[in-house]
Amino acid sequence: MSHTRAVRPPRALLAAAVVACAVAAIPLAYLLVRVGAAGIEEVIAVFGRPRVPVLIANTVLLAASVTLTTVAIGVPSAFLLARARLRGRAVWTMLAALPLAVPSYLAAYGWLAALPWMQGFWAAWFVLTLVAVPYVTLPVAAALRAGTTGLDDVARTLGRGPLAAFRLGTWPQIRPAVLAGALLVCLYTLSDFGGVALFRYQVLTTAIQQAYGASFNRDYAAILATLLVLLAVAVVVGEQVARGRAARQFGAVTGPARQRRVRLRRWTVPALALLLVPPALAVAVPVTVLVVRLFEAQTLRAVDAVELGSAVANTVLLSASGAVVAILLALPIGILAARYRGRVVRAVETTGYLALGLPGIVVGLSLVFFSLAVVPVFYQTAFVLAFAYGVLFMPKAIGGIRSATAQVPTSLEDVSRTLGNGRTRTWWFVTARLARPGIAAAALLVTVTAMKELPATLLLRPTGTDTLATELWSRTDVSAYGAAAPYAVVLLMVAAIPAFLLSRARTGEFDEAVP
Amino acid sequence: MRSSRHARSAGAFIAIALTLTACTASPESGSTGEGTLTIYAGRNESLIGPLIEQFTDDTGIEVDVRYATSPELNALLLEEGERTPADVFFSQDAGALGSIASAGLTSTLPGELADLIPAGFTSDDGSWIGVTGRARVIAYDGDDLTSETVPDTVDALTAPEWSGRVAFAPGNASFQSFITALRVLEGEAAAAEWVNAIAANDPILTDNNLATLDLVNSGQADIGLINHYYWFERAAELGEENMRAQLEFLPGDPGGIVNVSGAAILKGAAGDADALAFVEYLVSEAAQRYFVEETFEYPLVPGIDAPEGLPALESLVNPELDLSDLESLEQTQRLLADAGLL
């Protein structure tokens, strides 16, 4: 069965995607303006700095190694969650999602407090890997649940060993999910500042922060940010090329979703360790350190319940609104990428992803620039902040929407069209209904990420409005860790809710719908 | 049609959610209308929040405060330009003030106000006013070193014996103003020599002063170049007796200069009585004493004593240095960049 269409995309869909793409390009347009203001001499001077090649090399090294490690941990974890006979599967799946609730700056802070000698590349690699593994584990587990082991069986019958059979039968089915997860991890690592800065590992984002922090030189910051965008383009295009190949292989997969579950036997202990250790290191260590700090601290002040309550409410409302914006922006891009091929489609999808490769402060400033120029009435209102979350995190939704849509056979849409339904109606009644779990998962992923966001929130929030992340920041900023601990713990608990729901989100509904 | 109903419900959800957000904002905000003073504060809420409340109690002037770091607010102000809702910018350091002043975004303060603060600790053209001072100091590992064995000049830190033991934050504004002081006091050649020598002495580079202090406090670095008041913040959290790091002030040394926090009235608020009242309040005796007692900073208004146990402000060198001179700052950064530190 064919999952993509050879014909040209409908005009309305393309138009919607181009609009979403234009929104995603706001930060890029802003960077162009700033780099233009800097002039060519300054751009050349930046490359003359002895430190800049080091920064680029460090950034690439970190992004590549974190991505590879998360795949190495995430794929086997996903296999265990989806295909092994496991007692308490739901609990293990929830544990696997839990690191999503931990902001990288909090994990880094916790580890550094526990082990003050942690520093440099290894420390940054370790902590970012811990918090980023779920980006691979969750989509791959979902793909495994939706897939079939029938092809593995055929390969075994023909005399292949279990690993070779997996490579031939299952791997092509999960490869798009692995690539999509790896892409998110890679872009996340490129743009992360908080986790890296504490370990004194110098990358482009830390240099960007310094450019704002000491030089008050936003042109230099913009030039460095443009370098990050170029790296992000290379990563996104690389993923598209790899996925293009995978899609052709996937085309051969047919047959009913039949799954055989593996008995673990003597592998039980190492398997459970693989599932237990990353979440324990990502979550338990920082939480323990914070609680210890809470009892050690001499600046312990009573927690203002009203303040805490309003921070929780703001965090939930803003991040949920941000998720709605992100989904609305990502839908046309995701559908386009799932159903159509071609240069325009690739360009639209690439642009959609780029904001994720930029640090929050750059995206935040670009929206200050944009909202003052276009909708000054809404400047410093919750609307612009929710919109900013949408721009920042729509890339996290594109992949999920794309793969959820791609799983719906186009033949079903054709049937609906034959019965006289229009394109939009078909989409709502057939495609959206079947792709809904995937779209819901994408929304949850955006929500949990937006809850932890700090730099853009500081720039764009309505004056006087606090979220859990800003409350946490204002306390750790003066090393009042005792006073910060309750906010950190509440942030983890609130963010754990969408992470938990995400672990339960299944793309499997499709299996029942199409026997 | 169902699709438009979905679109409408999504829109309605956002509208309701965001309206609710506006309602849950703390009561003193959300009313950025006329008559409310808007302050962009690059200083921490827990430190200056009580002072601002006191200002409102004393004067009856309602205040909206936007807290973020000074660099972020500086970038924000540059982006907003003349459309900024801010009336006053209260900055952690002089560089951010110099940056918005040179972009033409500040108004000139009345002479009698600007003259309150001695030269070297404030702007030379009335574009902003110094409010508090923070001395550059050496923080040393009290378990390994004593006040006698710690150098009393940064010149000594380039010696082989300190190789791999000295931590500092080259990207930090107050570290950079120390380098600028070095250039002014000892000349360009000597400053370049020091920067290259320290870069070759295997320094431990950090991201900010607090991270530097934490390294010393946990024994990961023997010496850290920081601002004095971070030690007091940390001590307030952990207890003075639990501080492994100790402070060495550097009277007479470029490494011991005083950086200032300061405030400016933005162009759109020129002539605004409330904005002026707030800036006047920051350099009033009550506020200056508040900073001495609560944040352990140097008061800049003459006649008010420094926090107990700190050397007198006059004993620390501040060359006739314009702390907000960005051209000079740029030269300093080029020096650090050429040495591979930035």
mmCIF file of N, CA and C in Angstrom, chain B residues 18 55 71 90 112 146 178 186 192 194 249 287 293 304 317:
data_model
loop_
_atom_site.group_PDB
_atom_site.id
_atom_site.type_symbol
_atom_site.label_atom_id
_atom_site.label_comp_id
_atom_site.label_asym_id
_atom_site.label_seq_id
_atom_site.Cartn_x
_atom_site.Cartn_y
_atom_site.Cartn_z
ATOM 1 N N LEU B 18 -5.529 31.992 28.311
ATOM 2 C CA LEU B 18 -4.640 33.141 28.471
ATOM 3 C C LEU B 18 -5.296 34.254 29.279
ATOM 4 N N PHE B 55 9.326 51.517 49.007
ATOM 5 C CA PHE B 55 9.174 52.729 48.187
ATOM 6 C C PHE B 55 7.697 53.035 47.956
ATOM 7 N N PRO B 71 21.790 41.497 31.412
ATOM 8 C CA PRO B 71 22.044 41.342 29.980
ATOM 9 C C PRO B 71 20.758 41.107 29.196
ATOM 10 N N PHE B 90 16.970 49.398 36.270
ATOM 11 C CA PHE B 90 17.859 49.244 37.424
ATOM 12 C C PHE B 90 18.765 48.057 37.104
ATOM 13 N N GLU B 112 21.826 67.928 40.135
ATOM 14 C CA GLU B 112 21.989 67.797 41.592
ATOM 15 C C GLU B 112 21.879 66.342 42.034
ATOM 16 N N THR B 146 45.963 30.350 53.550
ATOM 17 C CA THR B 146 45.622 31.324 54.583
ATOM 18 C C THR B 146 45.753 32.711 53.981
ATOM 19 N N PHE B 178 37.521 44.673 35.357
ATOM 20 C CA PHE B 178 38.834 44.583 36.008
ATOM 21 C C PHE B 178 39.953 44.629 34.960
ATOM 22 N N GLU B 186 47.892 50.136 34.294
ATOM 23 C CA GLU B 186 49.240 49.641 34.038
ATOM 24 C C GLU B 186 49.654 49.725 32.585
ATOM 25 N N ALA B 192 48.132 43.325 28.345
ATOM 26 C CA ALA B 192 48.184 42.216 27.384
ATOM 27 C C ALA B 192 49.088 41.108 27.902
ATOM 28 N N TRP B 194 49.687 40.359 31.025
ATOM 29 C CA TRP B 194 49.007 39.628 32.100
ATOM 30 C C TRP B 194 47.967 38.660 31.541
ATOM 31 N N PHE B 249 40.512 40.853 50.213
ATOM 32 C CA PHE B 249 40.323 42.108 49.477
ATOM 33 C C PHE B 249 41.676 42.573 48.952
ATOM 34 N N ALA B 287 17.585 53.759 51.530
ATOM 35 C CA ALA B 287 17.871 52.692 50.572
ATOM 36 C C ALA B 287 19.342 52.282 50.646
ATOM 37 N N GLU B 293 22.949 46.618 54.689
ATOM 38 C CA GLU B 293 22.541 45.584 55.647
ATOM 39 C C GLU B 293 22.047 44.306 54.982
ATOM 40 N N ILE B 304 27.997 57.343 54.300
ATOM 41 C CA ILE B 304 27.331 56.156 54.830
ATOM 42 C C ILE B 304 28.374 55.037 54.907
ATOM 43 N N VAL B 317 41.195 50.892 44.750
ATOM 44 C CA VAL B 317 41.462 51.794 43.628
ATOM 45 C C VAL B 317 40.306 51.785 42.657
#
